[in-house]
Coordinates of C-alpha atoms in Angstrom, one line a residue:
M1 CA 16.1 6.1 -27.6
I2 CA 13.2 8.4 -28.4
S3 CA 12.1 8.2 -32.0
L4 CA 9.4 10.3 -33.7
F5 CA 7.6 8.9 -36.7
D6 CA 5.2 10.6 -39.1
P7 CA 2.6 7.8 -40.0
V8 CA 0.5 10.4 -42.0
N9 CA 3.1 11.2 -44.6
D10 CA 5.5 8.2 -44.5
A11 CA 4.7 5.7 -47.2
A12 CA 6.4 2.9 -45.2
G13 CA 8.3 1.1 -48.0
E14 CA 10.1 -2.2 -48.0
A15 CA 12.4 -0.9 -45.2
G16 CA 9.3 0.0 -43.1
M17 CA 8.5 3.4 -41.6
Q18 CA 11.6 5.5 -40.8
P19 CA 11.9 7.9 -37.9
V20 CA 12.0 11.6 -38.6
A21 CA 14.1 12.2 -35.5
S22 CA 15.8 10.1 -32.8
W23 CA 17.9 10.9 -29.8
R24 CA 19.0 9.4 -26.5
G25 CA 16.5 10.3 -23.8
H26 CA 17.4 8.3 -20.7
D27 CA 20.0 6.1 -19.1
N28 CA 17.6 3.2 -19.0
S29 CA 14.3 1.9 -20.4
I30 CA 11.4 4.3 -21.1
F31 CA 8.0 3.2 -19.7
D32 CA 5.7 6.1 -20.6
V33 CA 5.5 9.2 -22.9
E34 CA 2.8 11.9 -22.4
W35 CA 2.5 14.8 -24.7
C36 CA 1.7 18.2 -23.3
A37 CA -1.6 19.8 -24.4
D38 CA 0.2 22.3 -26.8
D39 CA 1.9 19.3 -28.6
T40 CA 5.3 21.1 -28.5
R41 CA 6.5 19.3 -25.4
M42 CA 6.4 15.8 -23.9
V43 CA 7.4 14.3 -20.6
T44 CA 9.0 10.8 -20.5
A45 CA 9.2 8.3 -17.5
S46 CA 12.1 5.9 -17.2
A47 CA 13.7 3.1 -15.2
D48 CA 16.5 5.5 -14.4
E49 CA 14.1 6.8 -11.8
T50 CA 13.6 10.1 -13.5
C51 CA 11.1 12.1 -15.6
R52 CA 12.3 14.3 -18.3
L53 CA 10.7 17.2 -20.2
W54 CA 11.5 17.7 -23.9
D55 CA 11.2 20.3 -26.5
V56 CA 10.0 18.0 -29.3
E57 CA 10.8 20.2 -32.4
Q58 CA 14.4 20.8 -31.2
Q59 CA 14.9 17.5 -29.3
K60 CA 16.1 19.6 -26.4
L61 CA 16.0 18.6 -22.8
L62 CA 14.2 21.2 -20.7
G63 CA 14.2 19.6 -17.3
V64 CA 14.9 16.6 -15.1
F65 CA 12.5 15.5 -12.3
R66 CA 14.1 13.7 -9.5
G67 CA 12.6 12.2 -6.4
H68 CA 11.5 8.6 -7.1
S69 CA 13.8 5.8 -5.9
Q70 CA 12.7 3.1 -8.5
T71 CA 11.4 2.8 -11.9
V72 CA 8.9 5.6 -13.0
R73 CA 6.1 3.7 -14.7
S74 CA 3.5 6.4 -15.6
V75 CA 3.0 10.0 -16.1
S76 CA -0.1 12.2 -16.6
W77 CA -0.5 15.9 -17.3
R78 CA -3.2 17.7 -15.4
H79 CA -6.1 18.2 -17.8
E80 CA -5.7 21.4 -19.9
D81 CA -2.6 22.5 -17.7
Q82 CA 0.8 23.0 -19.4
H83 CA 2.5 23.4 -16.0
C84 CA 1.5 20.5 -13.7
F85 CA 1.8 16.7 -14.1
S86 CA 2.0 13.5 -11.9
S87 CA 4.1 10.5 -11.9
A88 CA 3.8 7.0 -10.5
S89 CA 6.6 4.7 -9.6
R90 CA 7.5 1.1 -8.6
D91 CA 8.6 2.6 -5.3
G92 CA 4.9 2.8 -4.4
S93 CA 4.7 6.7 -4.5
I94 CA 2.8 9.2 -6.6
M95 CA 4.6 12.6 -7.1
M96 CA 3.2 15.9 -8.2
W97 CA 5.2 18.3 -10.2
D98 CA 4.9 21.9 -11.1
L99 CA 7.2 23.4 -13.8
R100 CA 6.9 26.8 -12.0
A101 CA 8.1 25.6 -8.6
N102 CA 10.9 23.7 -6.7
K103 CA 13.4 24.1 -9.6
T104 CA 17.0 24.8 -9.9
K105 CA 18.8 25.8 -13.1
V106 CA 21.7 23.7 -14.1
G107 CA 23.2 25.0 -17.4
D108 CA 20.4 25.2 -20.1
E109 CA 17.9 23.0 -18.2
Y110 CA 16.2 22.8 -14.8
S111 CA 16.3 20.2 -12.1
Y112 CA 13.0 19.8 -10.3
R113 CA 11.8 18.4 -7.0
P114 CA 8.2 17.3 -6.4
V115 CA 5.7 19.7 -4.8
N116 CA 3.8 16.9 -3.2
T117 CA 4.1 13.1 -2.6
I118 CA 1.7 10.3 -1.8
S119 CA 3.8 7.4 -0.4
R120 CA 2.5 3.9 -0.2
A121 CA -0.4 4.7 -2.5
H122 CA -1.2 1.0 -3.3
Y123 CA 0.0 -0.9 -0.2
G124 CA -0.9 -4.6 0.0
L125 CA -0.7 -7.6 2.3
R126 CA 2.3 -9.8 2.7
N127 CA 1.3 -13.2 4.2
A128 CA -2.3 -12.1 4.3
G129 CA -3.4 -15.4 5.8
K130 CA -1.3 -14.5 8.9
M131 CA -3.0 -11.1 9.4
S132 CA -5.6 -12.6 11.7
R133 CA -2.8 -13.9 13.9
G134 CA -0.9 -10.6 13.9
K135 CA 2.0 -11.9 11.9
G136 CA 1.2 -10.4 8.5
S137 CA 2.6 -7.1 7.2
L138 CA 1.8 -4.3 4.8
V139 CA 4.0 -3.8 1.7
A140 CA 4.2 -0.8 -0.6
G141 CA 3.2 -2.3 -4.0
S142 CA 4.2 -0.6 -7.3
V143 CA 1.9 2.1 -8.7
T144 CA 1.6 0.9 -12.3
A145 CA -0.5 3.7 -13.8
I146 CA -2.1 7.0 -13.1
K147 CA -4.6 9.2 -15.0
S148 CA -5.6 12.9 -14.4
L149 CA -9.3 13.3 -14.4
R150 CA -11.3 15.8 -16.5
H151 CA -14.3 16.7 -14.4
N152 CA -12.1 17.7 -11.4
T153 CA -8.6 18.7 -12.3
S154 CA -7.6 18.2 -8.6
L155 CA -8.2 14.4 -8.8
I156 CA -6.0 11.7 -10.3
A157 CA -6.8 8.0 -10.5
S158 CA -4.2 5.3 -9.8
V159 CA -3.8 1.5 -9.9
G160 CA -1.2 -0.8 -8.6
S161 CA 0.4 -4.2 -8.5
T162 CA -1.4 -5.5 -5.3
S163 CA -5.0 -5.3 -6.3
E164 CA -7.9 -4.4 -8.7
I165 CA -8.6 -1.4 -6.7
V166 CA -8.8 2.1 -8.4
R167 CA -7.9 4.8 -5.9
Y168 CA -8.7 8.4 -6.4
W169 CA -6.5 11.1 -4.9
D170 CA -6.7 14.8 -4.3
V171 CA -3.4 16.2 -5.4
R172 CA -3.6 19.1 -2.8
M173 CA -3.8 16.6 0.1
S174 CA -1.1 16.8 2.8
A175 CA 1.1 13.9 3.5
P176 CA 0.5 11.9 6.7
T177 CA 2.3 13.4 9.7
R178 CA 3.5 10.1 11.0
A179 CA 5.8 7.7 9.0
T180 CA 3.5 4.7 10.0
E181 CA 0.3 6.4 8.8
L182 CA -1.1 5.3 5.5
P183 CA -2.5 7.8 3.0
T184 CA -6.2 8.1 2.6
P185 CA -7.6 8.5 -0.9
A186 CA -10.5 10.7 -1.6
A187 CA -12.4 7.7 -3.0
A188 CA -11.9 4.1 -4.3
S189 CA -13.5 1.8 -6.8
L190 CA -13.8 -1.8 -5.3
L191 CA -14.7 -5.0 -6.9
P192 CA -17.4 -7.1 -5.2
A193 CA -15.8 -9.7 -2.8
S194 CA -15.1 -12.9 -4.7
G195 CA -13.0 -14.8 -2.2
G196 CA -10.2 -15.2 -4.7
R197 CA -6.8 -13.7 -4.3
S198 CA -6.1 -10.1 -5.3
R199 CA -4.9 -9.3 -8.8
G200 CA -2.8 -6.4 -9.9
T201 CA -3.8 -3.8 -12.5
S202 CA -1.6 -2.7 -15.4
S203 CA -3.2 0.4 -17.0
L204 CA -5.8 3.1 -17.0
A205 CA -7.6 4.9 -20.0
L206 CA -10.2 7.7 -19.7
D207 CA -12.9 8.3 -22.4
P208 CA -13.0 11.7 -24.2
D209 CA -15.9 13.0 -22.0
G210 CA -14.1 12.1 -18.8
T211 CA -17.0 10.0 -17.6
R212 CA -15.8 6.5 -18.0
L213 CA -12.5 5.0 -16.7
Y214 CA -11.2 1.7 -17.8
S215 CA -8.7 -0.4 -15.8
A216 CA -6.9 -3.5 -17.3
C217 CA -6.4 -6.2 -14.7
S218 CA -4.2 -9.3 -14.6
N219 CA -7.3 -11.5 -14.4
N220 CA -7.7 -10.8 -18.1
R221 CA -10.6 -8.4 -17.7
V222 CA -11.0 -4.6 -18.4
Y223 CA -13.3 -3.1 -15.8
V224 CA -15.4 0.0 -16.7
H225 CA -15.9 2.6 -13.9
N226 CA -18.0 5.7 -13.5
A227 CA -15.2 8.3 -13.0
L228 CA -17.8 10.8 -11.7
L229 CA -19.1 8.4 -9.0
P230 CA -16.3 5.9 -7.9
E231 CA -18.0 2.8 -6.6
A232 CA -17.9 -0.7 -7.9
P233 CA -17.2 -1.2 -11.6
I234 CA -20.3 -0.8 -13.8
A235 CA -19.3 -3.4 -16.4
Q236 CA -16.4 -5.4 -17.7
L237 CA -14.8 -6.2 -21.0
D238 CA -13.2 -9.5 -21.9
A239 CA -12.2 -11.6 -24.9
P240 CA -10.5 -15.1 -25.4
E241 CA -7.7 -13.2 -27.2
F242 CA -7.0 -10.7 -24.4
E243 CA -4.3 -11.8 -21.9
C244 CA -3.0 -9.4 -19.3
R245 CA -0.1 -11.3 -17.7
S246 CA 2.4 -8.4 -17.2
F247 CA 2.2 -4.9 -15.9
N248 CA 3.4 -3.6 -19.3
I249 CA -0.1 -4.1 -21.0
T250 CA -1.7 -0.7 -21.8
T251 CA -5.1 0.4 -23.0
S252 CA -6.1 3.4 -25.2
M253 CA -9.5 5.1 -26.0
S254 CA -10.1 6.3 -29.4
P255 CA -10.9 10.0 -29.9
C256 CA -14.5 9.4 -30.9
G257 CA -15.0 7.3 -27.6
R258 CA -16.4 4.4 -29.4
H259 CA -13.5 2.0 -29.3
L260 CA -11.1 0.8 -26.6
A261 CA -7.9 -0.8 -27.6
A262 CA -5.8 -3.1 -25.4
G263 CA -2.5 -4.8 -25.9
S264 CA -2.0 -8.5 -25.0
T265 CA 0.7 -10.8 -23.6
N266 CA 0.0 -13.2 -26.6
G267 CA 0.8 -10.5 -29.2
S268 CA -2.8 -9.8 -30.2
V269 CA -4.4 -6.3 -29.9
V270 CA -8.1 -6.3 -29.0
V271 CA -10.4 -3.4 -30.0
W272 CA -13.8 -3.4 -28.3
E273 CA -16.7 -1.6 -29.8
L274 CA -18.4 0.6 -27.2
D275 CA -21.9 1.9 -26.9
M276 CA -23.0 5.4 -25.7
Y277 CA -22.6 4.2 -22.0
G278 CA -19.1 3.0 -22.7
Q279 CA -20.0 -0.7 -22.6
N280 CA -19.6 -3.5 -25.2
S281 CA -23.3 -4.1 -25.6
S282 CA -22.8 -5.2 -29.2
R283 CA -20.4 -7.9 -28.0
Q284 CA -18.3 -7.1 -31.1
R285 CA -14.5 -6.8 -31.1
A286 CA -11.7 -6.5 -33.6
V287 CA -8.5 -8.6 -33.1
L288 CA -5.4 -7.3 -34.7
Q289 CA -2.8 -10.0 -35.5
G290 CA 0.8 -9.0 -36.3
H291 CA 3.0 -9.0 -33.3
V292 CA 4.7 -12.3 -32.6
K293 CA 5.5 -11.4 -28.9
E294 CA 3.7 -9.4 -26.3
A295 CA 2.0 -6.2 -27.7
G296 CA 2.3 -3.8 -24.6
C297 CA 1.7 -0.3 -25.9
V298 CA -1.3 0.9 -27.9
A299 CA -2.1 4.5 -28.8
W300 CA -4.7 6.1 -31.2
Y301 CA -3.9 9.0 -33.5
P302 CA -5.3 11.9 -31.4
G303 CA -7.2 13.6 -34.2
A304 CA -10.8 12.6 -35.1
E305 CA -10.0 13.0 -38.8
R306 CA -8.0 9.7 -38.9
T307 CA -8.6 6.2 -37.5
Q308 CA -4.9 5.2 -37.0
L309 CA -3.9 2.9 -34.2
A310 CA -0.1 2.5 -33.2
T311 CA 1.0 -0.6 -31.4
C312 CA 4.4 -1.6 -30.0
G313 CA 5.6 -5.1 -29.2
D314 CA 8.4 -7.1 -27.6
D315 CA 9.1 -8.3 -31.0
G316 CA 10.9 -4.9 -31.5
T317 CA 8.3 -3.5 -34.1
M318 CA 6.0 -0.7 -34.1
R319 CA 2.8 -1.2 -36.3
V320 CA 0.4 1.5 -37.4
W321 CA -3.1 0.1 -38.3
D322 CA -5.6 1.8 -40.5
I323 CA -9.0 0.9 -42.1
N324 CA -8.3 -0.6 -45.5
A325 CA -10.4 -3.5 -46.6
E326 CA -8.4 -4.2 -49.8
L327 CA -5.0 -4.5 -47.9
A328 CA -6.6 -6.6 -45.2
G329 CA -7.9 -9.1 -47.8
A330 CA -4.5 -9.3 -49.4
A331 CA -2.8 -9.9 -46.0
K332 CA -5.1 -12.7 -45.2
A333 CA -4.5 -14.4 -48.4
D334 CA -0.6 -14.0 -48.5
P335 CA 1.4 -15.3 -45.6
M336 CA 4.3 -12.9 -46.3
K337 CA 2.0 -9.9 -46.3
R338 CA 0.3 -11.1 -43.2
C339 CA 3.6 -11.2 -41.4
S340 CA 4.8 -7.7 -42.6
W341 CA 1.4 -5.9 -42.5
G342 CA -0.7 -7.9 -40.0
F343 CA -4.5 -8.3 -40.4
T344 CA -7.7 -7.9 -38.4
S345 CA -10.6 -10.3 -37.8
I346 CA -14.0 -9.3 -36.4
H347 CA -15.5 -11.4 -33.6
R348 CA -18.9 -11.4 -31.8
T349 CA -19.2 -13.0 -28.4
P350 CA -22.4 -15.1 -28.1

């Protein structure tokens, strides 16, 4: 189901916040939702192997995007472009779509084919220890997240299930001519060699200026990258409360660029305070407690006039957080209110 809520005008009584509209969007779970720049349409990604474009006001299906052979995990609109977006899938591919091309009208909607495809975008090693003996093999890992960049609208960043590497792709690149040939990214951000096994990465977040890119890794760290100069990460964020043990953990940057929120496998939501360089120099963080199971999805209210943060968890609830010291004090003192509202604690790392 796709449900729309109005956290600004909904008083959220005893029954909780109620959706203003709901409709069946896919034939399987929905993994990502991305609004178009004009806020009238959105694209959804699903385990039914399709993306779908919706007219939000009318809850009308405008198009179905077919090409992936497994779950579509992530979608990202091209910056300030209402026609082009990219999708990433568990099948290991990234596909580019253009609403003006490769379409066939079926009734009142369109069926689309990709205009470009990057296959095996995050390949990894199977039996890596045997590679030196010629017995290992490459596997096409899942592409877990993608993000269109702001400073160069032809570039997208991607992460996958096989490593901590962030790869940067030119969406105009041609596919390899041979089936055995691996795609070559325009750039990559690599971690310094540690000798440990590779870890996968679950999500990407870009700051409002488009200069800092954040990747949440399954080693329970969020790495800070210079999006303008892809090299090794320039910093990292961590916290005892942050656990990234699944590829459903997401991150979100506040519209002001001063806070990064991340879900957590243990149900916590961690919000790091960032300085002008996108790093946690103050060592301060807020920890939001309310979900009783994994808190996977986090998203800030997009306007600078409000500070609301929405979170979704495997406990079947969506929570909307706002700054209210009086309610926070009441929640800490009353176990029932703490359960229904949630509360925030502030921490400083020594």
